Coordinates of C-alpha atoms in Angstrom, one line a residue:
Chain A
X1 CA -7.3 6.5 -17.3
X2 CA -8.0 3.1 -15.7
X3 CA -4.9 3.6 -13.3
X4 CA -3.6 0.3 -12.2
X5 CA -5.6 -2.9 -13.1
X6 CA -5.1 -6.4 -11.8
X7 CA -6.4 -9.7 -13.0
X8 CA -7.8 -12.0 -11.7
X9 CA -9.7 -10.5 -8.7
X10 CA -10.1 -13.8 -7.0
X11 CA -8.3 -17.2 -7.4
X12 CA -8.3 -20.5 -5.6
X13 CA -5.4 -22.8 -6.2
X14 CA -4.4 -26.3 -5.0
X15 CA -1.0 -26.8 -3.5
X16 CA 1.5 -27.2 -6.2
X17 CA -0.4 -25.4 -8.9
X18 CA 1.1 -22.5 -10.7
X19 CA -0.4 -19.2 -11.9
X20 CA 0.4 -15.7 -13.0
X21 CA -1.1 -12.6 -11.6
X22 CA -1.3 -9.8 -14.2
X23 CA -0.9 -6.1 -13.6
X24 CA -1.0 -3.2 -16.0
X25 CA -0.8 0.6 -15.6
X26 CA -1.7 3.3 -18.0
X27 CA 0.0 6.3 -16.2
X28 CA 3.3 6.0 -18.0
X29 CA 5.0 5.2 -14.7
X30 CA 8.5 3.8 -14.7
X31 CA 8.4 1.9 -11.4
X32 CA 6.1 -1.0 -10.6
X33 CA 5.8 -3.2 -7.5
X34 CA 4.2 -6.3 -6.1
X35 CA 3.1 -6.5 -2.5
X36 CA 1.3 -9.0 -0.4
X37 CA -1.1 -8.1 2.5
X38 CA -1.8 -10.5 5.3
X39 CA -4.1 -9.9 8.3
X40 CA -2.5 -8.0 11.1
X41 CA 0.6 -7.2 8.9
X42 CA 1.5 -4.3 6.8
X43 CA 2.1 -4.5 3.1
X44 CA 5.3 -6.4 2.3
X45 CA 7.2 -5.9 -0.9
X46 CA 7.8 -9.1 -3.0
X47 CA 9.5 -7.7 -6.0
X48 CA 9.8 -4.3 -7.7
X49 CA 10.9 -3.0 -11.1
X50 CA 12.6 0.3 -11.2
X51 CA 12.2 0.6 -14.9
X52 CA 11.4 -1.5 -18.0
X53 CA 13.9 -4.2 -18.2
X54 CA 14.9 -4.4 -14.5
X55 CA 13.6 -6.3 -11.6
X56 CA 14.8 -6.7 -8.0
X57 CA 13.8 -8.7 -4.9
X58 CA 12.0 -7.1 -2.1
X59 CA 11.4 -8.2 1.4
X60 CA 9.6 -11.6 0.7
X61 CA 10.6 -12.8 -2.8
X62 CA 10.8 -16.6 -2.1
X63 CA 8.3 -18.6 -4.1
X64 CA 7.7 -15.9 -6.6
X65 CA 9.0 -14.7 -10.0
X66 CA 8.3 -11.6 -11.9
X67 CA 8.4 -10.3 -15.5
X68 CA 8.4 -6.7 -16.6
X69 CA 7.0 -7.4 -20.0
X70 CA 7.0 -3.7 -21.1
X71 CA 6.6 -0.3 -19.5
X72 CA 2.9 -1.0 -18.8
X73 CA 2.9 -4.6 -17.6
X74 CA 4.4 -6.4 -14.6
X75 CA 3.4 -9.9 -13.9
X76 CA 3.9 -12.1 -10.7
X77 CA 4.2 -15.8 -11.0
X78 CA 3.8 -18.5 -8.5
X79 CA 5.5 -21.6 -9.8
X80 CA 4.3 -24.1 -7.1
X81 CA 1.7 -22.5 -4.9
X82 CA 1.8 -23.2 -1.1
X83 CA -0.8 -22.5 1.6
X84 CA 1.6 -19.8 3.0
X85 CA 1.0 -17.8 -0.1
X86 CA -2.7 -17.3 0.6
X87 CA -2.9 -13.6 0.7
X88 CA -4.1 -10.5 -1.0
X89 CA -1.7 -9.3 -3.7
X90 CA -1.4 -5.7 -4.7
X91 CA 0.3 -4.3 -7.7
X92 CA 1.4 -0.6 -7.6
X93 CA 3.2 1.9 -9.8
X94 CA 4.9 5.1 -9.0
X95 CA 6.4 8.2 -10.4
X96 CA 9.1 10.2 -8.8
X97 CA 7.8 13.4 -7.3
X98 CA 10.6 15.6 -6.0
X99 CA 12.8 12.6 -5.2
X100 CA 10.1 10.5 -3.6
X101 CA 7.8 7.9 -5.0
X102 CA 4.0 8.3 -4.8
X103 CA 2.5 4.9 -5.3
X104 CA -0.8 4.1 -7.0
X105 CA -2.3 0.7 -6.1
X106 CA -4.5 -1.7 -8.1
X107 CA -7.7 -3.3 -6.5
X108 CA -5.9 -6.5 -5.5
X109 CA -6.1 -10.2 -6.2
X110 CA -7.4 -12.4 -3.4
X111 CA -5.6 -15.7 -3.6
X112 CA -6.4 -18.8 -1.6
X113 CA -4.2 -21.9 -1.7
X114 CA -5.7 -25.0 -0.3
Chain B
X1 CA -15.8 -6.9 0.6
X2 CA -13.1 -8.8 2.5
X3 CA -11.5 -7.4 5.6
X4 CA -7.8 -7.0 5.2
X5 CA -7.1 -6.5 8.9
X6 CA -8.9 -8.8 11.3
X7 CA -7.3 -7.7 14.5
X8 CA -6.7 -4.0 13.8
X9 CA -7.1 -1.3 16.5
X10 CA -10.4 0.4 15.9
X11 CA -11.4 4.1 16.3
X12 CA -15.1 4.8 16.5
X13 CA -16.1 8.4 15.9
X14 CA -19.4 10.1 15.7
X15 CA -20.2 11.6 12.3
X16 CA -19.2 15.3 12.2
X17 CA -16.6 14.9 14.9
X18 CA -12.9 15.1 14.2
X19 CA -10.8 11.9 14.0
X20 CA -7.1 11.5 15.1
X21 CA -5.3 8.4 13.9
X22 CA -1.8 7.8 15.3
X23 CA 1.2 6.0 14.0
X24 CA 4.6 5.3 15.5
X25 CA 7.4 4.8 13.0
X26 CA 10.6 2.9 13.6
X27 CA 13.4 4.3 11.5
X28 CA 14.9 7.6 12.6
X29 CA 16.5 7.8 9.0
X30 CA 13.1 7.9 7.3
X31 CA 12.6 11.1 5.4
X32 CA 9.2 10.8 3.8
X33 CA 5.9 9.7 5.3
X34 CA 2.6 8.8 3.7
X35 CA -0.9 8.2 4.9
X36 CA -3.0 5.7 2.9
X37 CA -6.7 5.0 3.1
X38 CA -8.0 1.4 2.3
X39 CA -11.6 0.7 1.9
X40 CA -12.9 -2.8 2.2
X41 CA -12.1 -4.8 -0.8
X42 CA -10.0 -2.1 -2.4
X43 CA -6.4 -1.1 -2.8
X44 CA -4.7 1.5 -0.7
X45 CA -5.3 5.0 -1.8
X46 CA -2.9 7.9 -1.2
X47 CA -4.2 10.6 1.1
X48 CA -1.4 12.9 2.1
X49 CA 2.3 12.9 2.6
X50 CA 4.9 14.9 4.6
X51 CA 8.7 15.2 4.4
X52 CA 10.9 15.0 7.5
X53 CA 11.8 18.7 7.2
X54 CA 8.2 19.6 8.0
X55 CA 6.1 19.1 11.1
X56 CA 2.7 19.8 9.7
X57 CA 1.0 19.6 6.3
X58 CA -2.7 20.2 5.5
X59 CA -4.9 18.9 2.8
X60 CA -8.6 19.0 2.2
X61 CA -10.1 18.1 5.6
X62 CA -6.9 16.2 6.6
X63 CA -3.9 17.3 8.5
X64 CA -0.7 15.3 9.1
X65 CA 1.5 16.1 12.1
X66 CA 5.1 14.8 12.4
X67 CA 7.0 14.6 15.6
X68 CA 10.5 13.4 14.9
X69 CA 11.6 13.6 18.4
X70 CA 9.3 10.7 19.4
X71 CA 9.0 9.2 16.0
X72 CA 5.2 9.8 15.9
X73 CA 2.9 10.6 13.0
X74 CA -0.8 11.5 13.2
X75 CA -3.6 12.0 10.7
X76 CA -6.4 14.3 11.7
X77 CA -9.6 14.2 9.7
X78 CA -12.0 17.1 10.2
X79 CA -15.8 16.7 10.3
X80 CA -15.6 12.9 9.8
X81 CA -18.1 11.5 7.3
X82 CA -19.4 8.0 6.7
X83 CA -17.3 7.7 3.6
X84 CA -14.2 8.1 5.8
X85 CA -14.8 4.6 7.2
X86 CA -11.8 2.6 6.2
X87 CA -8.5 1.3 7.4
X88 CA -5.8 4.0 7.5
X89 CA -2.1 3.2 7.6
X90 CA 1.1 5.1 7.5
X91 CA 4.2 4.3 5.5
X92 CA 7.7 5.5 6.0
X93 CA 10.4 5.9 3.3
X94 CA 14.0 5.7 4.3
X95 CA 15.3 6.2 0.8
X96 CA 14.5 4.8 -2.6
X97 CA 11.3 3.1 -3.8
X98 CA 12.2 -0.3 -2.3
X99 CA 12.6 1.1 1.2
X100 CA 9.0 1.9 2.1
X101 CA 7.8 0.3 5.3
X102 CA 4.0 0.1 5.8
X103 CA 2.3 0.1 9.2
X104 CA -0.5 -2.4 10.0
X105 CA -3.3 0.2 10.1
X106 CA -6.1 1.5 12.2
X107 CA -9.7 0.9 11.4
X108 CA -11.9 4.0 11.5
X109 CA -15.6 3.4 12.0
X110 CA -17.9 6.4 11.6
X111 CA -21.1 6.3 13.6
X112 CA -24.0 8.0 11.8

């Protein structure tokens, strides 16, 4: 099992450009998430998908859109990138374990917006 | 690899010694707590979890202690090894997958 994979690993964008971050998991998990991680701050939830066909906003959704393409794939799109979106983005997936959700994270995408 | 926490509190420990990493949580309604390890340039990795109806849980070389009275969580690592060098952070879950709050982390440096 590859677990959670993310592409690309690194990306540099100019302000106003758009891009899509890809995420896939091969663990047959129902739930998937997108987080951003900034220096000195904990992981913050951007969007999540409880199951295929559903998506919901997290703590910091502004400037992002998501697509749950199928059970395996959950993509994050920046329509018009801004310097404030410079961050490390992590995708995660989870399975319920006795009512709680153990999350498995991908390796991250390091995005710089200039 | 890139550092994900530029101004994190740092704990320096001699190889072979025990490490204790602390975490204060904020929500008294949180019922599930997790410790993650994040190595430089990698995603967080689950270490151990504990439910709020427990005060101690042990894993392989790790122990988590929960004190609900003062809303405090600690991670103890026995016989710390160079491979334990990473950022450790706690997370609290107050119900549902969207209600997980992550701490900012502590950097553990193991001195050979």
